[in-house]
Short mmCIF file of C-alpha atoms and ligand atoms in Angstrom, two decimals:
data_model
loop_
_atom_site.label_atom_id
_atom_site.label_comp_id
_atom_site.label_asym_id
_atom_site.label_seq_id
_atom_site.Cartn_x
_atom_site.Cartn_y
_atom_site.Cartn_z
CA MET H 1 15.87 -0.86 -11.53
CA ASN H 2 16.95 2.59 -12.61
CA SER H 3 18.64 4.52 -9.78
CA HIS H 4 16.13 7.41 -9.85
CA ILE H 5 13.29 4.91 -9.42
CA THR H 6 15.04 3.06 -6.59
CA ASP H 7 15.57 6.42 -4.94
CA LEU H 8 11.96 7.49 -5.56
CA CYS H 9 10.69 4.33 -3.85
CA ARG H 10 13.02 4.94 -0.90
CA PHE H 11 11.80 8.55 -0.70
CA LEU H 12 8.13 7.49 -0.78
CA ASP H 13 8.65 4.83 1.89
CA SER H 14 10.40 7.31 4.17
CA SER H 15 7.57 9.85 3.71
CA PRO H 16 4.34 8.28 5.03
CA VAL H 17 2.75 11.69 5.80
CA ASN H 18 3.48 15.39 5.13
CA PHE H 19 5.75 15.84 8.19
CA PHE H 20 7.98 12.99 7.06
CA ALA H 21 7.97 14.18 3.45
CA ALA H 22 9.39 17.53 4.56
CA GLU H 23 11.86 15.70 6.81
CA SER H 24 12.98 13.41 3.95
CA VAL H 25 13.62 16.50 1.80
CA ARG H 26 15.45 18.18 4.67
CA GLN H 27 17.78 15.24 5.24
CA ARG H 28 18.73 15.09 1.57
CA LEU H 29 19.36 18.83 1.46
CA GLU H 30 21.61 18.60 4.51
CA GLN H 31 23.55 15.76 2.90
CA HIS H 32 24.21 18.09 -0.04
CA GLY H 33 25.46 21.04 1.96
CA PHE H 34 22.25 23.02 2.36
CA ALA H 35 22.14 24.81 5.72
CA ARG H 36 19.00 25.62 7.68
CA LEU H 37 17.70 29.16 8.03
CA ASP H 38 15.11 30.14 10.60
CA MET H 39 12.32 32.55 9.66
CA ARG H 40 12.83 34.30 13.04
CA ASP H 41 16.53 35.00 12.53
CA SER H 42 18.22 37.69 10.52
CA TRP H 43 19.60 36.12 7.33
CA SER H 44 22.90 36.85 5.65
CA LEU H 45 23.47 35.40 2.21
CA LYS H 46 26.05 35.48 -0.50
CA PRO H 47 25.86 34.29 -4.09
CA GLY H 48 26.03 30.50 -4.37
CA ASP H 49 24.83 29.83 -0.82
CA ARG H 50 22.66 26.74 -0.34
CA ARG H 51 19.96 27.26 2.23
CA TYR H 52 16.57 25.94 3.26
CA VAL H 53 13.80 26.98 5.59
CA THR H 54 10.90 24.95 6.97
CA VAL H 55 7.44 26.13 7.97
CA ASN H 56 5.34 24.08 10.42
CA GLY H 57 7.56 21.08 9.72
CA THR H 58 5.41 20.32 6.66
CA ALA H 59 6.51 22.91 4.09
CA ILE H 60 10.12 23.31 3.02
CA PHE H 61 11.78 25.85 0.76
CA ALA H 62 15.30 25.28 -0.54
CA PHE H 63 17.36 27.60 -2.70
CA VAL H 64 20.77 28.13 -4.24
CA ALA H 65 21.43 31.88 -4.21
CA GLY H 66 22.07 33.18 -7.71
CA THR H 67 25.48 34.48 -8.72
CA GLY H 68 24.04 37.25 -10.91
CA SER H 69 22.45 40.55 -9.92
CA PRO H 70 19.75 40.41 -7.21
CA ALA H 71 17.33 41.35 -10.00
CA ALA H 72 18.31 38.31 -12.10
CA GLY H 73 15.19 36.41 -10.99
CA PHE H 74 14.12 33.04 -9.65
CA HIS H 75 13.75 29.66 -11.25
CA ILE H 76 11.16 27.94 -9.09
CA ILE H 77 9.79 24.42 -8.96
CA ALA H 78 6.74 24.18 -6.69
CA ALA H 79 5.09 20.99 -5.43
CA HIS H 80 3.20 19.81 -2.34
CA SER H 81 3.95 17.52 0.59
CA ASP H 82 0.42 16.48 1.60
CA SER H 83 -1.78 13.65 0.37
CA PRO H 84 -5.43 12.82 1.00
CA GLY H 85 -6.13 10.45 3.88
CA PHE H 86 -7.41 10.29 7.43
CA ARG H 87 -6.48 12.37 10.44
CA ILE H 88 -6.99 11.10 14.00
CA LYS H 89 -9.53 13.17 15.93
CA PRO H 90 -9.00 14.27 19.55
CA SER H 91 -10.36 11.77 22.13
CA CYS H 92 -10.16 9.22 19.35
CA GLU H 93 -10.71 5.91 21.15
CA MET H 94 -14.16 4.45 20.41
CA PRO H 95 -15.53 1.31 22.07
CA GLY H 96 -17.34 -1.30 19.99
CA ASP H 97 -19.11 -4.57 20.71
CA GLY H 98 -16.88 -7.59 21.17
CA SER H 99 -14.24 -5.54 23.04
CA SER H 100 -13.08 -3.92 19.84
CA VAL H 101 -11.45 -0.51 19.89
CA ARG H 102 -11.80 1.77 16.88
CA LEU H 103 -10.25 5.17 16.28
CA ASN H 104 -12.32 8.19 15.37
CA THR H 105 -10.94 9.86 12.26
CA GLU H 106 -11.69 12.77 9.98
CA VAL H 107 -11.09 12.67 6.24
CA TYR H 108 -8.31 14.94 4.97
CA GLY H 109 -8.73 16.13 1.38
CA GLY H 110 -10.35 13.86 -1.18
CA PRO H 111 -9.16 10.25 -0.89
CA ILE H 112 -10.84 7.45 -2.87
CA LEU H 113 -12.37 6.06 0.29
CA TYR H 114 -12.79 2.40 -0.58
CA THR H 115 -9.13 1.97 -1.52
CA TRP H 116 -8.38 2.33 2.20
CA PHE H 117 -10.33 -0.80 3.21
CA ASP H 118 -8.79 -4.11 4.18
CA ARG H 119 -5.11 -3.30 4.22
CA PRO H 120 -2.56 -2.86 7.01
CA LEU H 121 -2.39 0.74 8.17
CA SER H 122 -0.44 2.61 10.78
CA LEU H 123 0.03 6.05 12.32
CA ALA H 124 2.55 8.82 11.66
CA GLY H 125 2.81 12.52 12.29
CA ARG H 126 3.90 15.08 14.85
CA VAL H 127 3.58 15.05 18.62
CA MET H 128 3.69 18.14 20.81
CA LEU H 129 5.26 17.71 24.25
CA ARG H 130 5.30 19.67 27.48
CA SER H 131 8.04 22.28 27.70
CA SER H 132 9.17 25.06 30.01
CA ASP H 133 7.95 27.69 27.50
CA PRO H 134 4.18 27.47 26.91
CA LEU H 135 4.47 29.29 23.58
CA HIS H 136 6.90 26.71 22.29
CA PRO H 137 5.99 23.15 23.17
CA ARG H 138 8.56 20.53 22.17
CA SER H 139 7.85 18.85 18.87
CA ARG H 140 8.82 15.37 17.72
CA LEU H 141 7.97 13.28 14.71
CA VAL H 142 6.53 9.86 15.32
CA ARG H 143 5.99 6.92 13.01
CA ILE H 144 4.58 3.69 14.37
CA ASP H 145 6.63 1.40 12.20
CA ARG H 146 4.38 -1.67 12.19
CA PRO H 147 0.89 -2.51 10.94
CA LEU H 148 -1.40 -1.26 13.70
CA LEU H 149 -4.85 -0.73 12.20
CA VAL H 150 -7.28 -1.98 9.57
CA ILE H 151 -10.55 -0.60 8.16
CA PRO H 152 -12.55 -3.81 7.55
CA HIS H 153 -15.15 -3.70 4.79
CA LEU H 154 -18.62 -5.13 5.29
CA ALA H 155 -18.88 -8.70 3.95
CA ILE H 156 -20.67 -8.99 0.61
CA HIS H 157 -23.23 -11.29 2.25
CA PHE H 158 -24.67 -8.28 4.09
CA ASN H 159 -24.88 -6.16 0.96
CA ARG H 160 -25.24 -8.22 -2.21
CA ALA H 161 -25.48 -5.01 -4.24
CA VAL H 162 -22.09 -3.76 -3.09
CA ASN H 163 -20.59 -4.09 -6.56
CA GLU H 164 -23.38 -2.00 -8.09
CA GLY H 165 -22.17 1.07 -6.20
CA ASN H 166 -21.94 1.53 -2.47
CA LYS H 167 -22.28 4.91 -0.81
CA LEU H 168 -19.90 5.28 2.10
CA SER H 169 -20.22 7.34 5.27
CA LYS H 170 -16.95 8.91 6.35
CA GLN H 171 -18.09 8.71 9.97
CA LYS H 172 -19.56 5.18 10.02
CA ASP H 173 -17.81 3.09 7.38
CA MET H 174 -14.25 4.37 7.53
CA LEU H 175 -13.24 3.86 11.18
CA PRO H 176 -10.02 1.87 11.63
CA VAL H 177 -9.93 -0.92 14.20
CA LEU H 178 -7.02 -0.87 16.63
CA ALA H 179 -7.81 -3.90 18.78
CA ILE H 180 -10.39 -6.70 19.11
CA ASP H 181 -9.93 -7.79 22.67
CA SER H 182 -8.90 -4.79 24.65
CA GLU H 183 -10.47 -2.48 27.16
CA CYS H 184 -11.34 0.78 25.40
CA ARG H 185 -9.81 3.47 27.52
CA LYS H 186 -8.96 7.03 26.76
CA GLY H 187 -5.32 7.58 26.00
CA ILE H 188 -4.38 4.31 24.28
CA VAL H 189 -3.06 6.22 21.27
CA ARG H 190 -1.20 8.63 23.51
CA ASP H 191 0.41 5.64 25.26
CA ILE H 192 1.39 4.03 21.95
CA VAL H 193 3.03 7.28 20.86
CA ALA H 194 4.73 7.80 24.23
CA GLU H 195 6.22 4.31 24.08
CA ALA H 196 7.42 4.80 20.50
CA LEU H 197 9.16 8.04 21.48
CA ASP H 198 10.26 6.90 24.94
CA GLU H 199 8.48 9.88 26.50
CA ALA H 200 6.19 10.05 29.55
CA PRO H 201 2.53 9.80 28.41
CA GLY H 202 1.68 12.77 30.64
CA ASP H 203 4.09 14.96 28.64
CA ILE H 204 2.14 14.48 25.42
CA ILE H 205 -0.17 17.46 25.04
CA ASP H 206 -1.43 17.05 21.48
CA TYR H 207 -0.63 15.48 18.14
CA ASP H 208 -1.21 15.68 14.38
CA LEU H 209 -1.48 12.01 13.51
CA SER H 210 -2.65 10.51 10.24
CA LEU H 211 -3.17 7.02 8.89
CA TYR H 212 -0.76 5.64 6.33
CA THR H 213 -0.57 2.41 4.39
CA THR H 214 2.33 0.23 5.43
CA ALA H 215 2.61 -1.14 1.87
CA LYS H 216 5.93 -0.20 0.30
CA ALA H 217 6.33 1.47 -3.06
CA ALA H 218 6.93 -1.13 -5.78
CA THR H 219 7.54 -1.35 -9.48
CA VAL H 220 5.11 -3.49 -11.48
CA GLY H 221 4.57 -4.51 -15.08
CA LEU H 222 6.12 -6.85 -17.64
CA ASN H 223 9.27 -4.73 -17.72
CA ASP H 224 8.89 -3.06 -14.31
CA GLU H 225 7.76 0.01 -16.21
CA MET H 226 5.19 1.23 -13.66
CA VAL H 227 5.52 2.33 -10.07
CA CYS H 228 2.72 1.76 -7.54
CA SER H 229 2.68 3.63 -4.25
CA GLY H 230 0.67 5.84 -1.96
CA ARG H 231 1.39 9.57 -2.24
CA LEU H 232 2.83 9.65 -5.77
CA ASP H 233 0.65 12.81 -5.93
CA ASP H 234 2.60 14.86 -5.20
CA LEU H 235 5.72 13.30 -3.66
CA SER H 236 6.89 12.04 -7.05
CA MET H 237 7.04 15.67 -8.19
CA VAL H 238 8.72 16.72 -4.93
CA HIS H 239 11.31 13.99 -5.52
CA ALA H 240 11.82 15.06 -9.14
CA GLY H 241 12.29 18.72 -8.19
CA LEU H 242 14.65 17.82 -5.35
CA SER H 243 16.69 15.42 -7.51
CA ALA H 244 17.11 18.10 -10.20
CA LEU H 245 18.09 20.76 -7.67
CA LEU H 246 20.70 18.51 -6.05
CA GLU H 247 22.03 17.47 -9.47
CA LYS H 248 22.49 21.09 -10.59
CA ALA H 249 23.43 22.77 -7.29
CA ASP H 250 27.15 22.61 -8.15
CA SER H 251 26.75 24.54 -11.39
CA ASP H 252 26.60 28.34 -11.32
CA SER H 253 23.42 30.15 -12.27
CA ALA H 254 22.73 33.89 -12.37
CA CYS H 255 19.21 33.12 -11.13
CA THR H 256 18.33 31.89 -7.67
CA ARG H 257 17.01 28.35 -8.00
CA VAL H 258 14.17 27.49 -5.63
CA LEU H 259 12.39 24.28 -4.67
CA ALA H 260 9.14 25.23 -2.90
CA VAL H 261 7.28 22.37 -1.22
CA PHE H 262 3.97 23.56 0.22
CA ASP H 263 1.55 21.78 2.53
CA ASN H 264 -2.26 21.60 2.42
CA GLU H 265 -2.73 21.70 -1.35
CA GLU H 266 -5.35 18.98 -0.94
CA THR H 267 -7.54 21.24 1.20
CA GLY H 268 -7.16 24.42 -0.85
CA SER H 269 -3.76 25.72 0.32
CA GLY H 270 -5.27 28.12 2.86
CA THR H 271 -2.81 27.69 5.74
CA LYS H 272 0.35 29.52 6.78
CA GLN H 273 2.37 26.71 5.17
CA GLY H 274 0.14 26.56 2.09
CA ALA H 275 0.49 28.20 -1.31
CA ALA H 276 -2.27 30.73 -0.59
CA SER H 277 -0.19 32.25 2.22
CA PRO H 278 2.46 34.92 1.54
CA VAL H 279 5.22 32.53 2.65
CA LEU H 280 6.96 32.20 -0.73
CA GLU H 281 6.75 35.92 -1.35
CA HIS H 282 8.35 36.60 2.04
CA ILE H 283 11.19 34.20 1.27
CA LEU H 284 11.85 35.59 -2.22
CA ARG H 285 11.79 39.16 -0.90
CA ARG H 286 14.23 38.29 1.86
CA VAL H 287 16.59 36.50 -0.53
CA THR H 288 16.61 39.56 -2.81
CA ALA H 289 17.25 41.91 0.12
CA CYS H 290 19.95 39.68 1.65
CA LEU H 291 21.76 39.58 -1.70
CA GLY H 292 21.86 43.39 -1.62
CA GLY H 293 18.79 44.04 -3.78
CA SER H 294 16.28 46.86 -3.38
CA ASP H 295 12.50 46.63 -3.45
CA GLU H 296 12.66 47.55 -7.11
CA ASP H 297 15.18 44.73 -7.66
CA TYR H 298 12.62 42.34 -6.14
CA MET H 299 9.96 43.50 -8.60
CA ARG H 300 12.45 43.14 -11.45
CA ALA H 301 13.43 39.68 -10.20
CA VAL H 302 9.77 38.57 -10.12
CA ALA H 303 9.30 39.84 -13.68
CA ALA H 304 12.39 37.90 -14.80
CA SER H 305 11.36 34.68 -13.04
CA PHE H 306 9.78 31.44 -14.19
CA MET H 307 7.92 28.88 -12.12
CA VAL H 308 7.13 25.24 -12.81
CA SER H 309 4.12 24.26 -10.72
CA ALA H 310 4.57 20.50 -10.55
CA ASP H 311 1.51 18.46 -9.59
CA ASN H 312 0.59 15.15 -11.17
CA ALA H 313 -1.79 14.91 -14.12
CA HIS H 314 -4.38 12.26 -15.03
CA GLY H 315 -2.93 9.68 -17.39
CA PHE H 316 -5.22 8.29 -20.07
CA HIS H 317 -6.95 5.25 -18.54
CA PRO H 318 -7.64 2.51 -21.10
CA ASN H 319 -10.84 1.45 -19.30
CA TYR H 320 -12.40 4.92 -19.38
CA PRO H 321 -11.66 6.67 -22.67
CA GLU H 322 -14.98 8.57 -22.40
CA LYS H 323 -13.68 10.52 -19.39
CA TYR H 324 -10.88 12.14 -21.36
CA ASP H 325 -10.58 14.95 -23.84
CA PRO H 326 -11.20 13.63 -27.38
CA THR H 327 -7.87 14.77 -28.82
CA ASN H 328 -5.45 14.90 -25.88
CA HIS H 329 -4.68 11.49 -24.42
CA PRO H 330 -1.66 11.85 -22.14
CA ALA H 331 -0.44 8.28 -21.83
CA LEU H 332 1.68 6.86 -19.04
CA GLY H 333 5.25 6.55 -20.24
CA HIS H 334 4.98 9.28 -22.85
CA GLY H 335 6.39 12.15 -20.83
CA PRO H 336 5.35 14.88 -18.40
CA CYS H 337 2.08 16.70 -19.16
CA ILE H 338 1.59 20.42 -19.65
CA LYS H 339 -1.77 21.19 -18.02
CA VAL H 340 -4.03 23.64 -19.81
CA ASN H 341 -7.41 25.07 -18.76
CA ALA H 342 -9.35 27.80 -20.60
CA ASN H 343 -10.80 29.09 -17.32
CA CYS H 344 -7.34 29.60 -15.84
CA LYS H 345 -7.47 26.83 -13.22
CA TYR H 346 -3.92 26.27 -14.42
CA MET H 347 -1.39 29.06 -14.88
CA THR H 348 -0.25 27.67 -18.23
CA ASP H 349 -0.57 29.82 -21.34
CA ALA H 350 1.00 29.39 -24.76
CA ASP H 351 4.07 31.34 -23.63
CA SER H 352 4.77 29.20 -20.56
CA ALA H 353 3.80 25.98 -22.36
CA ALA H 354 6.35 26.85 -25.04
CA VAL H 355 9.00 27.33 -22.35
CA PHE H 356 8.34 23.90 -20.84
CA ALA H 357 8.10 22.21 -24.25
CA GLN H 358 11.50 23.66 -25.14
CA LEU H 359 12.99 22.51 -21.83
CA CYS H 360 11.79 18.97 -22.62
CA GLU H 361 13.13 19.22 -26.15
CA ARG H 362 16.54 20.32 -24.90
CA ALA H 363 16.54 17.50 -22.35
CA GLY H 364 15.64 15.03 -25.11
CA VAL H 365 12.41 13.91 -23.45
CA PRO H 366 8.85 13.79 -24.80
CA CYS H 367 6.08 15.89 -23.34
CA GLN H 368 2.33 15.91 -23.81
CA TYR H 369 -0.75 17.95 -22.95
CA PHE H 370 -3.46 17.38 -20.40
CA VAL H 371 -6.81 19.14 -20.90
CA ASN H 372 -10.07 18.21 -19.20
CA HIS H 373 -12.96 16.69 -21.15
CA SER H 374 -15.16 19.78 -21.42
CA ASP H 375 -18.01 18.15 -19.47
CA VAL H 376 -15.74 16.98 -16.63
CA ALA H 377 -14.67 19.46 -13.96
CA GLY H 378 -10.97 19.11 -13.18
CA GLY H 379 -9.06 19.67 -9.98
CA SER H 380 -7.07 22.74 -9.02
CA THR H 381 -3.44 22.99 -8.02
CA LEU H 382 -0.70 25.36 -6.86
CA GLY H 383 0.04 27.52 -9.92
CA ASN H 384 -2.92 29.87 -10.06
CA ILE H 385 -3.02 30.20 -6.27
CA LEU H 386 0.64 31.27 -6.24
CA THR H 387 0.24 33.69 -9.14
CA SER H 388 -2.54 35.48 -7.25
CA LYS H 389 0.16 36.27 -4.63
CA ILE H 390 3.16 36.82 -6.90
CA PRO H 391 2.69 37.65 -10.59
CA LEU H 392 5.02 34.92 -11.80
CA ARG H 393 5.28 33.61 -15.32
CA GLY H 394 4.98 29.86 -15.24
CA VAL H 395 3.50 26.55 -16.23
CA ASP H 396 1.37 23.91 -14.53
CA MET H 397 2.58 20.42 -15.34
CA GLY H 398 2.88 16.97 -13.87
CA ALA H 399 3.70 13.39 -14.74
CA PRO H 400 0.54 11.40 -15.55
CA LEU H 401 -0.91 9.02 -12.95
CA TRP H 402 -3.73 6.52 -12.75
CA ALA H 403 -6.05 6.42 -9.73
CA MET H 404 -5.09 9.80 -8.34
CA HIS H 405 -5.96 9.97 -4.62
CA SER H 406 -6.15 6.19 -4.28
CA VAL H 407 -4.18 4.80 -1.34
CA CYS H 408 -2.03 3.24 -4.08
CA GLU H 409 -1.54 5.30 -7.24
CA THR H 410 0.19 4.16 -10.42
CA GLY H 411 2.72 6.12 -12.46
CA SER H 412 5.37 5.42 -15.05
CA CYS H 413 9.07 4.96 -14.29
CA ALA H 414 10.03 6.49 -17.64
CA ASP H 415 7.93 9.59 -16.96
CA HIS H 416 9.68 10.08 -13.64
CA ASN H 417 13.07 9.99 -15.32
CA TYR H 418 11.82 12.32 -18.08
CA THR H 419 10.51 14.77 -15.50
CA ILE H 420 13.82 14.84 -13.61
CA ALA H 421 15.66 15.45 -16.90
CA ALA H 422 13.35 18.36 -17.83
CA PHE H 423 13.67 19.86 -14.34
CA ALA H 424 17.47 19.53 -14.45
CA GLU H 425 17.43 21.36 -17.78
CA PHE H 426 15.46 24.17 -16.11
CA PHE H 427 17.75 24.36 -13.07
CA GLY H 428 20.78 24.17 -15.39
CA LEU H 429 19.87 27.43 -17.15
ZN1 LIG N 501 -1.48 17.05 -6.16
#
């Protein structure tokens, strides 16, 4: 297997939920000489410095300070750390007949619900612990590293019409079972987490825990040409952006190169760590100022910048040709897709599309276009949300996937390599 694909699979497996995705990025940055900055501290920067900052433990922004003037601009790749799934509700333990214990969950974003049935699942996320300072509880990541839960589907014998379409209730049908012969008592999940972290259960005040599939990322196909995994949207683009940044960090660039990984894209980006917040603007302003630039230099830098908003596209599915645009069929394995929308759901225009097409050409990789079938509403992404905050020139793109928002999505190994090559071309400018 190609080394980028081996590394992608390792990255996906180490990133079961958003907190771990940001942590996986952080560890790789540290290994490559990037040092942490804190939003609360005063920053001092010089050209060539490698730095990163995290927000909420789920968004992470890395940059290599440019060696040119502070007005030279930013080359930005943006992607997101979150994926659709299920979040554990407070007071989550639910009794059921037969001594079963289920967990009460809430759907996060837009998962394809029935892909979550009948497979080993577990829990991962962040736990907040008692501290001496009430404003700053201690925080630890937790991943229960064994199959712990299952969402069993109803047997076909109770619903013979199940294969003719089956409406699902998020509250009734999707509850994971934790145990079948246990007393249902409050605090079981807290105790599981406490044991995993070797902390006193009474010190656990709250948590952000989500379900994840324990299935590992895998290549499939006659020639291992596809990759199947949860969270390819958008961790494959995070991995591609990170790989390109680390590959090019040693080379000088007049521009400041930025990898911006936001959280909460799947729910509309409206959090402090999401793309609709001013967080990226704050960081870019501070970088300009710390490199000796004025407010005018910041405006000039924004005008001279380019952003690649990297979020996966829908690959042409051979079973459903009618769902796709009649003339644009972005096929898996045929390169990253430039995403275009007449109503500006994507930031792409002919100018920014031409930039990305030329980057691909210079990198020697193919690229293709994704446009919605005109009768099918598409999704939204990061680009236009970010440009409403910062008037950046840029393109929306992404490698094509099948089954976006399934618990196991499918992409192409070649497309991942192509995307990294195009991104490296961009960060090499
Ligand atoms: Zn996405």
